[in-house]
Amino acid sequence: MTWRKLGLVFTPSSRHPALASHAALPVAAPFSSDLVRVFYSGRDERSRSSIGSVVIRLANQPQVEDAPPEPILRPGLAGAFDDSGLGVGSIVRGETEDRLYYMGWNVGGSVPWRNAIGLATGSIEDGHFERFSVGPIMDRDTVDHYSLSYPWVLNTAPGAWTMWYGTHLAWGAEKADMSHAIRRATSTDGLTWMRNPTVVLGPEGDDIAVVRPSVLATKEGFQMWFARRGHGPYGLAHAVSPDGILWRRTHVAMPGTDDGGWENGATTYPGAFTHAGRLWLLYNGDGYGATGFGLAVWEE
């Protein structure tokens, strides 16, 4: 059992000034027998991120079927929690509307950046979404003191919503001194959240950050793919949990890197999904999505 890499699937191009570079944080939303819409974060010339999408046909050689030039969401109003950019979190299908959870960026001040979590609603099929509100649905509070990021949301039953999200435990003098972990929150409607102060997955060994949880529910419990970084480049890792609260890292092999290829020694920002009875994994390489995103499929 192993991941078989299918290669680089999408490379950003300057089809729109807001999506001039990068295709970071890819997350897939299947909507037909072999088509998925992949949401990603691109950047403009000032490095402000917007959310775009492409439609991918899944196959042994995946192909881009449609790449709309217009961004789905652009940075928010001046002073808003997302005025410096947006990072894709996760997609949740609904009966009447779909939800796109994302993180908003503010930059500058006493620390390099600050994130909060926002929501947009719309349609996966046509790729149109609008902000739920100008303000965030989760921001700093007495549990999360510094910054929140990378929301991954599952709606496992009526009135049962769970979010795994990133939180800063501390800031240091340098960006590399930060301590970033993953917490869990629950909700009855996916809008108002009750946070658990316990860190469900934190840095271990020489880690300084574990980021971008990507969680799937299974018969045995839950599986999480995430990115970890020590004092070198990011790499991918895996954990399992019977209840979504207590997590154990595994030694499951993850897609490796091609030092001379598009990954250039780094793998990060995993986005796992199931479709047509198979497990797939989107991910970025070097440069936080500067080279685009690739795809791997799990083979029994």
Coordinates of N, CA and C in Angstrom, one line a residue, residues 7-193:
G7 N 1.9 13.4 -10.4 CA 2.6 14.6 -11.0 C 1.9 15.9 -10.8
L8 N 2.5 16.9 -11.3 CA 2.0 18.3 -11.2 C 0.8 18.4 -12.1
V9 N -0.3 18.9 -11.5 CA -1.6 19.0 -12.2 C -1.9 20.4 -12.7
F10 N -1.6 21.4 -11.9 CA -2.0 22.7 -12.2 C -0.8 23.7 -11.9
T11 N -0.4 24.5 -12.8 CA 0.6 25.5 -12.6 C -0.1 26.9 -12.8
P12 N 0.1 27.8 -11.8 CA -0.5 29.1 -11.9 C 0.0 29.9 -13.1
S13 N -0.9 30.7 -13.7 CA -0.5 31.5 -14.8 C -1.2 32.9 -14.6
S14 N -0.8 33.9 -15.3 CA -1.3 35.2 -15.1 C -2.5 35.5 -15.9
R15 N -3.6 34.6 -15.7 CA -4.8 34.9 -16.4 C -5.6 36.0 -15.8
H16 N -5.3 36.3 -14.5 CA -6.0 37.5 -13.8 C -5.0 38.1 -12.9
P17 N -4.9 39.4 -12.7 CA -3.9 40.0 -11.8 C -4.0 39.5 -10.4
A18 N -5.2 39.1 -9.9 CA -5.3 38.6 -8.6 C -4.8 37.2 -8.4
L19 N -4.7 36.5 -9.5 CA -4.2 35.1 -9.4 C -2.9 35.0 -10.3
A20 N -2.0 35.9 -10.2 CA -0.9 36.0 -11.1 C 0.1 34.9 -10.7
S21 N 0.2 34.4 -9.5 CA 1.2 33.4 -9.1 C 0.6 32.6 -8.0
H22 N 1.2 31.4 -7.7 CA 0.8 30.5 -6.7 C -0.5 29.8 -6.9
A23 N -0.6 28.6 -6.4 CA -1.8 27.8 -6.3 C -1.7 27.0 -5.0
A24 N -1.9 27.7 -3.9 CA -1.6 27.1 -2.6 C -2.9 26.5 -2.0
L25 N -2.7 25.6 -1.0 CA -3.8 25.1 -0.2 C -4.9 24.5 -1.0
P26 N -4.6 23.6 -1.9 CA -5.7 23.0 -2.8 C -6.6 22.1 -2.0
V27 N -7.9 22.3 -2.3 CA -8.9 21.4 -1.7 C -9.9 21.1 -2.7
A28 N -10.3 19.8 -2.8 CA -11.2 19.3 -3.9 C -12.6 19.1 -3.4
A29 N -13.5 19.4 -4.3 CA -15.0 19.2 -4.1 C -15.5 18.4 -5.3
P30 N -15.7 17.1 -5.3 CA -16.2 16.3 -6.4 C -17.6 16.7 -6.7
F31 N -18.0 16.8 -8.0 CA -19.4 17.1 -8.3 C -19.9 16.3 -9.5
S32 N -19.1 15.3 -10.1 CA -19.7 14.4 -11.1 C -18.9 13.1 -11.0
S33 N -19.1 12.2 -11.9 CA -18.4 10.9 -11.8 C -16.9 11.0 -11.9
D34 N -16.4 12.0 -12.6 CA -14.9 12.1 -12.6 C -14.4 13.5 -12.6
L35 N -15.2 14.5 -12.3 CA -14.8 15.9 -12.2 C -14.8 16.4 -10.8
V36 N -13.8 17.1 -10.4 CA -13.7 17.8 -9.1 C -13.4 19.3 -9.4
R37 N -13.9 20.1 -8.5 CA -13.5 21.5 -8.6 C -12.5 21.7 -7.4
V38 N -11.3 22.1 -7.8 CA -10.2 22.3 -6.8 C -10.1 23.8 -6.5
F39 N -10.3 24.2 -5.3 CA -10.2 25.6 -4.8 C -8.7 25.8 -4.4
Y40 N -8.2 26.9 -4.6 CA -6.8 27.2 -4.3 C -6.6 28.7 -4.0
S41 N -5.5 29.1 -3.4 CA -5.2 30.5 -3.1 C -4.1 30.9 -4.0
G42 N -4.4 31.9 -4.9 CA -3.3 32.5 -5.7 C -3.0 33.9 -5.2
R43 N -1.9 34.5 -5.8 CA -1.5 35.8 -5.3 C -1.4 36.8 -6.4
D44 N -1.5 38.1 -6.0 CA -1.3 39.2 -6.9 C 0.2 39.7 -6.8
E45 N 0.5 40.7 -7.5 CA 1.9 41.2 -7.5 C 2.3 41.7 -6.1
R46 N 1.4 42.0 -5.2 CA 1.7 42.5 -3.9 C 1.7 41.3 -2.9
S47 N 1.5 40.1 -3.4 CA 1.5 38.9 -2.6 C 0.2 38.8 -1.8
R48 N -0.8 39.5 -2.1 CA -2.1 39.3 -1.5 C -2.8 38.2 -2.1
S49 N -3.4 37.3 -1.3 CA -4.0 36.1 -1.9 C -5.5 36.2 -2.1
S50 N -5.9 35.6 -3.2 CA -7.4 35.5 -3.5 C -7.6 34.0 -3.7
I51 N -8.9 33.6 -3.7 CA -9.3 32.2 -3.9 C -9.8 32.1 -5.4
G52 N -9.1 31.1 -6.1 CA -9.5 30.7 -7.4 C -9.9 29.3 -7.4
S53 N -10.3 28.8 -8.6 CA -10.6 27.3 -8.8 C -10.3 26.8 -10.2
V54 N -10.1 25.5 -10.3 CA -10.0 24.9 -11.6 C -10.8 23.6 -11.5
V55 N -11.3 23.1 -12.6 CA -12.0 21.8 -12.7 C -11.1 20.8 -13.2
I56 N -10.9 19.7 -12.5 CA -9.9 18.6 -12.8 C -10.7 17.4 -13.2
R57 N -10.3 16.7 -14.3 CA -10.8 15.4 -14.6 C -9.9 14.4 -14.0
L58 N -10.4 13.5 -13.1 CA -9.6 12.6 -12.4 C -9.3 11.4 -13.3
A59 N -8.1 11.0 -13.4 CA -7.6 9.8 -14.2 C -6.2 9.5 -13.8
N60 N -5.6 8.5 -14.5 CA -4.2 8.2 -14.2 C -3.3 9.3 -14.7
Q61 N -3.8 10.1 -15.6 CA -3.2 11.3 -16.0 C -4.2 12.5 -15.9
P62 N -4.4 13.0 -14.7 CA -5.4 14.1 -14.5 C -5.2 15.3 -15.5
Q63 N -6.3 15.8 -15.9 CA -6.3 17.0 -16.8 C -7.2 18.1 -16.3
V64 N -6.7 19.3 -16.5 CA -7.5 20.5 -16.2 C -8.5 20.7 -17.3
E65 N -9.8 20.7 -17.0 CA -10.9 20.8 -17.9 C -11.3 22.3 -18.0
D66 N -11.2 23.0 -17.0 CA -11.7 24.4 -17.0 C -10.9 25.2 -15.9
A67 N -10.4 26.4 -16.3 CA -9.7 27.2 -15.3 C -10.2 28.6 -15.4
P68 N -11.3 28.9 -14.7 CA -11.9 30.3 -14.8 C -10.9 31.3 -14.4
P69 N -10.7 32.4 -15.2 CA -9.7 33.4 -14.8 C -10.1 34.3 -13.6
E70 N -11.4 34.5 -13.4 CA -11.8 35.3 -12.3 C -11.7 34.7 -11.0
P71 N -11.2 35.4 -10.0 CA -11.2 34.8 -8.6 C -12.6 34.6 -8.1
I72 N -12.7 33.7 -7.2 CA -14.0 33.4 -6.5 C -14.2 34.5 -5.4
L73 N -13.1 34.7 -4.6 CA -13.2 35.7 -3.5 C -11.8 36.4 -3.5
R74 N -11.9 37.7 -3.3 CA -10.8 38.6 -3.3 C -10.6 39.2 -1.9
P75 N -9.5 39.8 -1.6 CA -9.3 40.4 -0.2 C -10.4 41.3 0.2
G76 N -10.7 41.4 1.5 CA -11.8 42.1 2.0 C -11.6 43.6 2.1
L77 N -12.5 44.3 2.7 CA -12.5 45.7 2.8 C -11.3 46.1 3.7
A78 N -10.8 47.3 3.6 CA -9.8 47.9 4.4 C -10.1 47.8 5.9
G79 N -9.3 47.2 6.6 CA -9.5 47.0 8.1 C -10.2 45.8 8.5
A80 N -10.7 45.0 7.5 CA -11.4 43.8 7.8 C -10.3 42.7 8.1
F81 N -10.8 41.6 8.6 CA -9.9 40.5 9.0 C -9.2 39.8 7.8
D82 N -9.7 40.0 6.6 CA -9.1 39.4 5.4 C -8.7 40.4 4.4
D83 N -8.3 41.7 4.8 CA -7.9 42.7 3.9 C -6.6 42.4 3.2
S84 N -5.8 41.5 3.8 CA -4.5 41.2 3.2 C -4.5 39.9 2.4
G85 N -5.6 39.2 2.4 CA -5.6 38.0 1.6 C -6.5 36.9 2.3
L86 N -6.7 35.8 1.5 CA -7.5 34.7 1.9 C -6.8 33.4 1.6
G87 N -6.9 32.4 2.6 CA -6.3 31.1 2.4 C -7.4 30.1 2.5
V88 N -7.5 29.1 1.5 CA -8.5 28.1 1.5 C -8.4 27.2 2.7
G89 N -9.6 26.9 3.3 CA -9.6 26.0 4.4 C -10.3 24.7 3.9
S90 N -11.6 24.6 3.8 CA -12.3 23.4 3.4 C -13.6 23.7 2.8
I91 N -14.2 22.7 2.2 CA -15.5 22.8 1.5 C -16.5 21.8 2.2
V92 N -17.7 22.3 2.5 CA -18.7 21.4 3.1 C -20.0 21.5 2.2
R93 N -20.4 20.4 1.6 CA -21.6 20.4 0.8 C -22.8 20.5 1.7
G94 N -23.8 21.2 1.2 CA -25.1 21.4 1.8 C -26.3 21.1 0.9
E95 N -27.5 20.9 1.5 CA -28.6 20.6 0.7 C -29.1 21.8 -0.2
T96 N -29.0 23.0 0.4 CA -29.4 24.2 -0.4 C -28.2 25.1 -0.8
E97 N -27.1 25.0 -0.1 CA -25.9 25.8 -0.4 C -24.7 25.1 0.2
D98 N -23.6 25.4 -0.5 CA -22.3 24.8 -0.1 C -21.5 25.9 0.7
R99 N -20.6 25.4 1.6 CA -19.9 26.3 2.4 C -18.4 26.2 2.1
L100 N -17.7 27.4 2.1 CA -16.3 27.5 1.9 C -15.7 28.2 3.2
Y101 N -15.0 27.4 4.0 CA -14.4 28.0 5.2 C -13.0 28.4 4.8
Y102 N -12.5 29.5 5.2 CA -11.2 30.0 4.8 C -10.6 30.8 6.0
M103 N -9.3 31.2 5.8 CA -8.7 32.0 6.8 C -8.3 33.4 6.1
G104 N -8.6 34.4 6.9 CA -8.2 35.8 6.4 C -6.9 36.2 7.0
W105 N -6.2 37.1 6.2 CA -4.9 37.6 6.6 C -4.9 39.1 6.9
N106 N -4.3 39.4 8.0 CA -3.8 40.8 8.2 C -2.3 40.7 8.4
V107 N -1.6 41.7 7.9 CA -0.1 41.7 8.0 C 0.3 43.0 8.6
G108 N 1.6 43.0 9.1 CA 2.2 44.1 9.8 C 1.9 44.2 11.2
G109 N 2.4 45.2 11.9 CA 2.3 45.3 13.3 C 3.5 44.7 14.0
S110 N 3.2 44.3 15.3 CA 4.3 43.7 16.1 C 4.7 42.3 15.7
V111 N 3.8 41.6 14.9 CA 4.2 40.3 14.5 C 3.9 40.3 12.9
P112 N 4.5 39.3 12.2 CA 4.4 39.3 10.8 C 3.0 39.2 10.2
W113 N 2.1 38.5 10.9 CA 0.8 38.4 10.4 C -0.2 37.9 11.5
R114 N -1.5 38.0 11.2 CA -2.5 37.6 12.1 C -3.6 37.0 11.2
N115 N -4.1 35.8 11.6 CA -5.2 35.2 10.8 C -6.5 35.0 11.7
A116 N -7.6 35.0 11.0 CA -8.9 34.7 11.6 C -9.7 33.8 10.6
I117 N -10.8 33.2 11.0 CA -11.5 32.3 10.2 C -12.8 32.8 9.7
G118 N -13.0 32.8 8.4 CA -14.2 33.3 7.8 C -15.0 32.2 7.0
L119 N -16.1 32.6 6.5 CA -17.0 31.7 5.8 C -17.6 32.4 4.5
A120 N -17.7 31.6 3.5 CA -18.4 32.1 2.3 C -19.4 31.0 1.9
T121 N -20.5 31.3 1.2 CA -21.5 30.3 0.8 C -21.8 30.5 -0.7
G122 N -22.1 29.3 -1.3 CA -22.4 29.4 -2.7 C -22.6 28.0 -3.3
S123 N -22.0 27.8 -4.5 CA -22.3 26.5 -5.2 C -20.9 25.9 -5.7
I124 N -20.7 24.7 -5.4 CA -19.5 24.0 -5.9 C -19.6 23.9 -7.5
E125 N -20.7 23.5 -8.0 CA -20.9 23.3 -9.4 C -20.5 24.5 -10.3
D126 N -21.0 25.7 -9.9 CA -20.7 26.8 -10.8 C -19.6 27.7 -10.2
G127 N -19.0 27.3 -9.1 CA -17.9 28.0 -8.5 C -18.1 29.4 -8.1
H128 N -19.4 29.7 -7.7 CA -19.7 31.1 -7.3 C -19.9 31.1 -5.8
F129 N -19.2 32.0 -5.0 CA -19.4 32.0 -3.6 C -19.4 33.5 -3.2
E130 N -20.1 33.8 -2.1 CA -20.1 35.1 -1.5 C -19.8 35.1 0.0
R131 N -19.2 36.1 0.5 CA -19.0 36.1 2.0 C -20.2 36.0 2.8
F132 N -20.1 35.2 3.9 CA -21.2 35.1 4.8 C -21.4 36.4 5.6
S133 N -20.2 37.0 5.9 CA -20.2 38.3 6.7 C -18.9 39.0 6.4
V134 N -18.8 40.3 6.7 CA -17.6 41.1 6.6 C -16.6 40.6 7.7
G135 N -17.1 40.3 8.8 CA -16.3 39.8 9.9 C -16.1 38.4 10.0
P136 N -15.1 37.9 10.8 CA -14.9 36.4 10.9 C -15.9 35.7 11.7
I137 N -16.0 34.4 11.6 CA -16.8 33.6 12.4 C -16.0 33.1 13.6
M138 N -14.7 33.1 13.6 CA -13.8 32.8 14.7 C -12.6 33.7 14.7
D139 N -12.3 34.3 15.8 CA -11.2 35.2 15.9 C -10.5 34.9 17.2
R140 N -9.5 35.7 17.6 CA -8.7 35.5 18.8 C -9.7 35.7 20.0
D141 N -9.4 34.9 21.1 CA -10.2 35.0 22.3 C -9.4 34.4 23.4
T142 N -10.0 34.0 24.5 CA -9.3 33.6 25.7 C -8.7 32.2 25.5
V143 N -9.1 31.4 24.5 CA -8.5 30.2 24.2 C -7.4 30.3 23.2
D144 N -7.7 31.0 22.1 CA -6.7 31.2 21.0 C -6.2 32.7 21.1
H145 N -5.0 32.9 21.6 CA -4.6 34.2 22.0 C -4.0 35.0 20.8
Y146 N -3.5 34.3 19.8 CA -2.6 35.0 18.8 C -3.1 35.0 17.4
S147 N -3.5 33.8 16.9 CA -3.9 33.7 15.5 C -4.6 32.4 15.2
L148 N -5.5 32.3 14.3 CA -6.2 31.1 13.9 C -6.1 30.9 12.4
S149 N -6.0 29.6 12.0 CA -5.8 29.4 10.6 C -6.3 28.0 10.2
Y150 N -6.2 27.7 8.9 CA -6.4 26.4 8.3 C -7.6 25.7 8.8
P151 N -8.8 26.2 8.7 CA -10.0 25.5 9.2 C -10.4 24.3 8.3
W152 N -10.5 23.1 8.9 CA -11.0 22.0 8.2 C -12.3 21.5 8.9
V153 N -13.4 21.5 8.2 CA -14.7 21.3 8.8 C -15.4 20.1 8.2
L154 N -16.0 19.2 9.1 CA -16.8 18.1 8.7 C -18.2 18.3 9.4
N155 N -19.2 18.0 8.6 CA -20.6 17.9 9.1 C -21.0 16.4 9.0
T156 N -20.8 15.7 10.1 CA -21.0 14.3 10.1 C -22.4 13.8 10.4
A157 N -23.3 14.7 10.9 CA -24.7 14.3 11.1 C -25.4 15.6 11.3
P158 N -26.7 15.6 11.3 CA -27.5 16.9 11.5 C -27.2 17.4 12.9
G159 N -26.8 18.7 12.9 CA -26.4 19.3 14.2 C -25.1 18.9 14.8
A160 N -24.3 18.2 14.0 CA -22.9 17.8 14.4 C -21.9 18.2 13.5
W161 N -21.2 19.4 13.9 CA -20.2 20.0 13.1 C -18.9 19.9 13.9
T162 N -17.8 19.6 13.2 CA -16.5 19.6 13.9 C -15.5 20.4 13.0
M163 N -14.7 21.2 13.7 CA -13.6 21.9 13.0 C -12.3 21.6 13.6
W164 N -11.3 21.3 12.8 CA -9.9 21.2 13.3 C -9.2 22.4 12.6
Y165 N -8.5 23.2 13.4 CA -7.9 24.4 12.9 C -6.6 24.7 13.6
G166 N -5.8 25.5 12.9 CA -4.5 25.9 13.4 C -4.5 27.0 14.4
T167 N -3.6 27.0 15.4 CA -3.5 28.1 16.3 C -2.1 28.4 16.7
H168 N -1.7 29.6 16.8 CA -0.4 29.9 17.3 C -0.4 29.8 18.9
L169 N 0.6 29.0 19.4 CA 0.8 28.9 20.8 C 1.7 30.0 21.3
A170 N 2.6 30.5 20.4 CA 3.5 31.6 20.8 C 4.1 32.2 19.6
W171 N 4.6 33.4 19.7 CA 5.4 34.1 18.7 C 6.8 34.2 19.2
G172 N 7.8 34.2 18.3 CA 9.2 34.4 18.7 C 9.7 35.6 18.0
A173 N 11.0 35.8 18.2 CA 11.7 37.0 17.6 C 11.7 36.8 16.1
E174 N 11.8 35.6 15.6 CA 11.8 35.3 14.2 C 10.6 34.5 13.8
K175 N 10.3 34.5 12.5 CA 9.2 33.7 12.0 C 9.4 32.2 12.4
A176 N 10.6 31.7 12.3 CA 10.9 30.3 12.6 C 10.8 30.0 14.0
D177 N 10.6 31.0 14.9 CA 10.5 30.7 16.3 C 9.0 30.5 16.7
M178 N 8.1 30.6 15.8 CA 6.7 30.4 16.2 C 6.4 29.0 16.6
S179 N 5.4 28.8 17.4 CA 4.9 27.4 17.7 C 3.5 27.3 17.3
H180 N 3.2 26.5 16.4 CA 1.9 26.4 15.7 C 1.3 25.0 15.9
A181 N 0.1 24.8 16.4 CA -0.5 23.5 16.7 C -1.9 23.5 16.1
I182 N -2.6 22.4 16.4 CA -4.0 22.2 15.9 C -4.9 21.9 17.1
R183 N -6.0 22.7 17.1 CA -7.1 22.5 18.1 C -8.4 22.1 17.4
R184 N -9.4 21.8 18.2 CA -10.7 21.3 17.7 C -11.8 22.1 18.3
A185 N -12.8 22.4 17.5 CA -14.0 23.1 18.0 C -15.3 22.3 17.4
T186 N -16.4 22.5 18.1 CA -17.6 21.8 17.7 C -18.8 22.9 17.6
S187 N -19.8 22.5 16.8 CA -20.9 23.4 16.6 C -22.1 22.6 16.2
T188 N -23.3 23.3 16.5 CA -24.6 22.7 16.1 C -25.0 23.2 14.7
D189 N -24.4 24.3 14.2 CA -24.9 24.9 13.0 C -23.7 25.2 12.0
G190 N -22.5 25.0 12.4 CA -21.4 25.4 11.6 C -21.1 26.9 11.6
L191 N -21.7 27.6 12.4 CA -21.5 29.1 12.5 C -21.0 29.5 13.8
T192 N -21.6 29.1 14.9 CA -21.2 29.4 16.2 C -20.4 28.2 16.8
W193 N -19.2 28.5 17.2 CA -18.3 27.4 17.6 C -17.9 27.4 19.1

